[in-house]
Short mmCIF file of C-alpha atoms in Angstrom, two decimals:
data_model
loop_
_atom_site.label_atom_id
_atom_site.label_comp_id
_atom_site.label_asym_id
_atom_site.label_seq_id
_atom_site.Cartn_x
_atom_site.Cartn_y
_atom_site.Cartn_z
CA LYS O 1042 -17.22 -1.28 -8.67
CA GLU O 1043 -16.96 2.57 -8.20
CA ASP O 1044 -13.38 2.96 -9.27
CA VAL O 1045 -12.23 4.35 -5.94
CA SER O 1046 -8.67 4.16 -4.70
CA TYR O 1047 -7.42 5.00 -1.16
CA ILE O 1048 -4.21 4.60 0.73
CA PHE O 1049 -4.67 3.07 4.17
CA ILE O 1050 -1.88 3.24 6.54
CA SER O 1051 -1.91 0.87 9.59
CA HIS O 1052 -0.03 -1.38 11.79
CA ASP O 1053 -3.00 -3.59 12.28
CA LEU O 1054 -2.52 -6.26 9.47
CA GLY O 1055 -5.65 -8.04 10.69
CA VAL O 1056 -7.73 -5.05 9.35
CA VAL O 1057 -5.55 -4.35 6.34
CA ARG O 1058 -6.12 -7.88 5.03
CA TYR O 1059 -9.76 -7.26 4.77
CA LEU O 1060 -9.82 -3.78 3.53
CA SER O 1061 -7.16 -3.96 0.78
CA ASP O 1062 -6.76 -5.71 -2.63
CA LYS O 1063 -3.09 -4.86 -2.68
CA ILE O 1064 -0.52 -4.22 0.17
CA ALA O 1065 2.81 -2.60 0.52
CA VAL O 1066 4.67 -3.43 3.50
CA LEU O 1067 7.30 -0.59 4.55
CA TYR O 1068 10.17 -0.43 6.89
CA LEU O 1069 11.75 3.00 7.41
CA GLY O 1070 9.81 4.21 4.42
CA ARG O 1071 11.13 1.62 1.85
CA ILE O 1072 8.83 -1.00 0.46
CA MET O 1073 10.00 -4.38 1.60
CA GLU O 1074 7.11 -6.44 -0.01
CA PHE O 1075 4.12 -5.56 -2.46
CA GLY O 1076 1.49 -7.68 -3.84
CA PRO O 1077 -2.16 -8.81 -3.73
CA SER O 1078 -3.42 -9.04 -0.26
CA GLU O 1079 -3.97 -12.91 -0.33
CA ALA O 1080 -0.50 -13.51 -1.77
CA VAL O 1081 1.29 -11.42 1.05
CA PHE O 1082 -0.80 -13.06 3.70
CA SER O 1083 -0.53 -16.69 2.35
CA GLY O 1084 3.23 -16.74 1.58
CA PRO O 1085 5.09 -13.56 2.51
CA HIS O 1086 8.71 -13.34 0.93
CA HIS O 1087 10.38 -10.91 3.14
CA PRO O 1088 11.43 -11.57 6.71
CA TYR O 1089 9.93 -8.37 7.98
CA THR O 1090 6.51 -9.21 6.52
CA GLU O 1091 6.81 -12.57 8.17
CA ALA O 1092 7.48 -11.01 11.56
CA LEU O 1093 4.62 -8.66 11.27
CA LEU O 1094 2.30 -11.45 10.34
CA SER O 1095 3.50 -13.42 13.18
CA ALA O 1096 2.31 -10.77 15.49
CA VAL O 1097 -1.38 -10.86 14.32
CA PRO O 1098 -3.42 -12.74 16.95
CA LYS O 1099 -5.04 -15.86 16.07
CA LEU O 1100 -7.85 -17.54 17.90
CA ASP O 1101 -6.61 -21.11 17.14
CA ARG O 1102 -2.93 -20.48 17.92
CA THR O 1103 -2.02 -22.86 20.77
CA GLU O 1104 1.64 -22.02 21.03
CA SER O 1105 3.59 -18.68 20.56
CA SER O 1106 5.26 -18.84 17.11
CA ARG O 1107 5.79 -15.03 17.11
CA ILE O 1108 8.93 -13.91 15.42
CA ARG O 1109 10.82 -11.50 17.65
CA LEU O 1110 13.30 -9.22 15.94
CA ASP O 1111 16.74 -8.61 17.41
CA GLY O 1112 19.39 -6.19 16.30
CA GLU O 1113 19.75 -2.40 16.10
CA ILE O 1114 16.81 -0.32 14.71
CA PRO O 1115 18.51 1.78 12.23
CA SER O 1116 18.12 5.70 12.01
CA ALA O 1117 15.41 6.74 9.64
CA ALA O 1118 17.29 10.01 9.14
CA ASN O 1119 20.46 7.96 8.26
CA PRO O 1120 19.45 4.66 6.99
CA PRO O 1121 21.89 2.05 6.08
CA THR O 1122 22.89 1.08 2.50
CA GLY O 1123 21.32 -1.84 0.83
CA CYS O 1124 18.35 -3.40 2.40
CA VAL O 1125 17.38 -1.16 5.33
CA PHE O 1126 16.23 -4.20 7.32
CA HIS O 1127 19.49 -6.00 7.24
CA THR O 1128 20.52 -4.87 10.83
CA ARG O 1129 17.56 -6.92 12.15
CA CYS O 1130 17.24 -9.55 9.48
CA PRO O 1131 17.21 -13.24 10.89
CA ARG O 1132 18.43 -14.28 7.43
CA LYS O 1133 21.42 -12.06 6.87
CA ILE O 1134 24.67 -13.66 6.15
#
């Protein structure tokens, strides 16, 4: 080990998975999920992370299981209170 750290910003989670030991998933500049790479990919907890991972192409995927997000995209300049993802969250009450 060379004791090197870097911040790698990408929307390509297929690449992020293999380059990172830890991953932070951000939405409108807020951390939605953070953890070891394998934990985030094997069992995401936040619905935004689930939606992002469903968009990663898989060679063995026979049917489309991509999660499509509905709802209004909030303004980054004036984000909503609470969880900034709640306007698009499929689990909101």
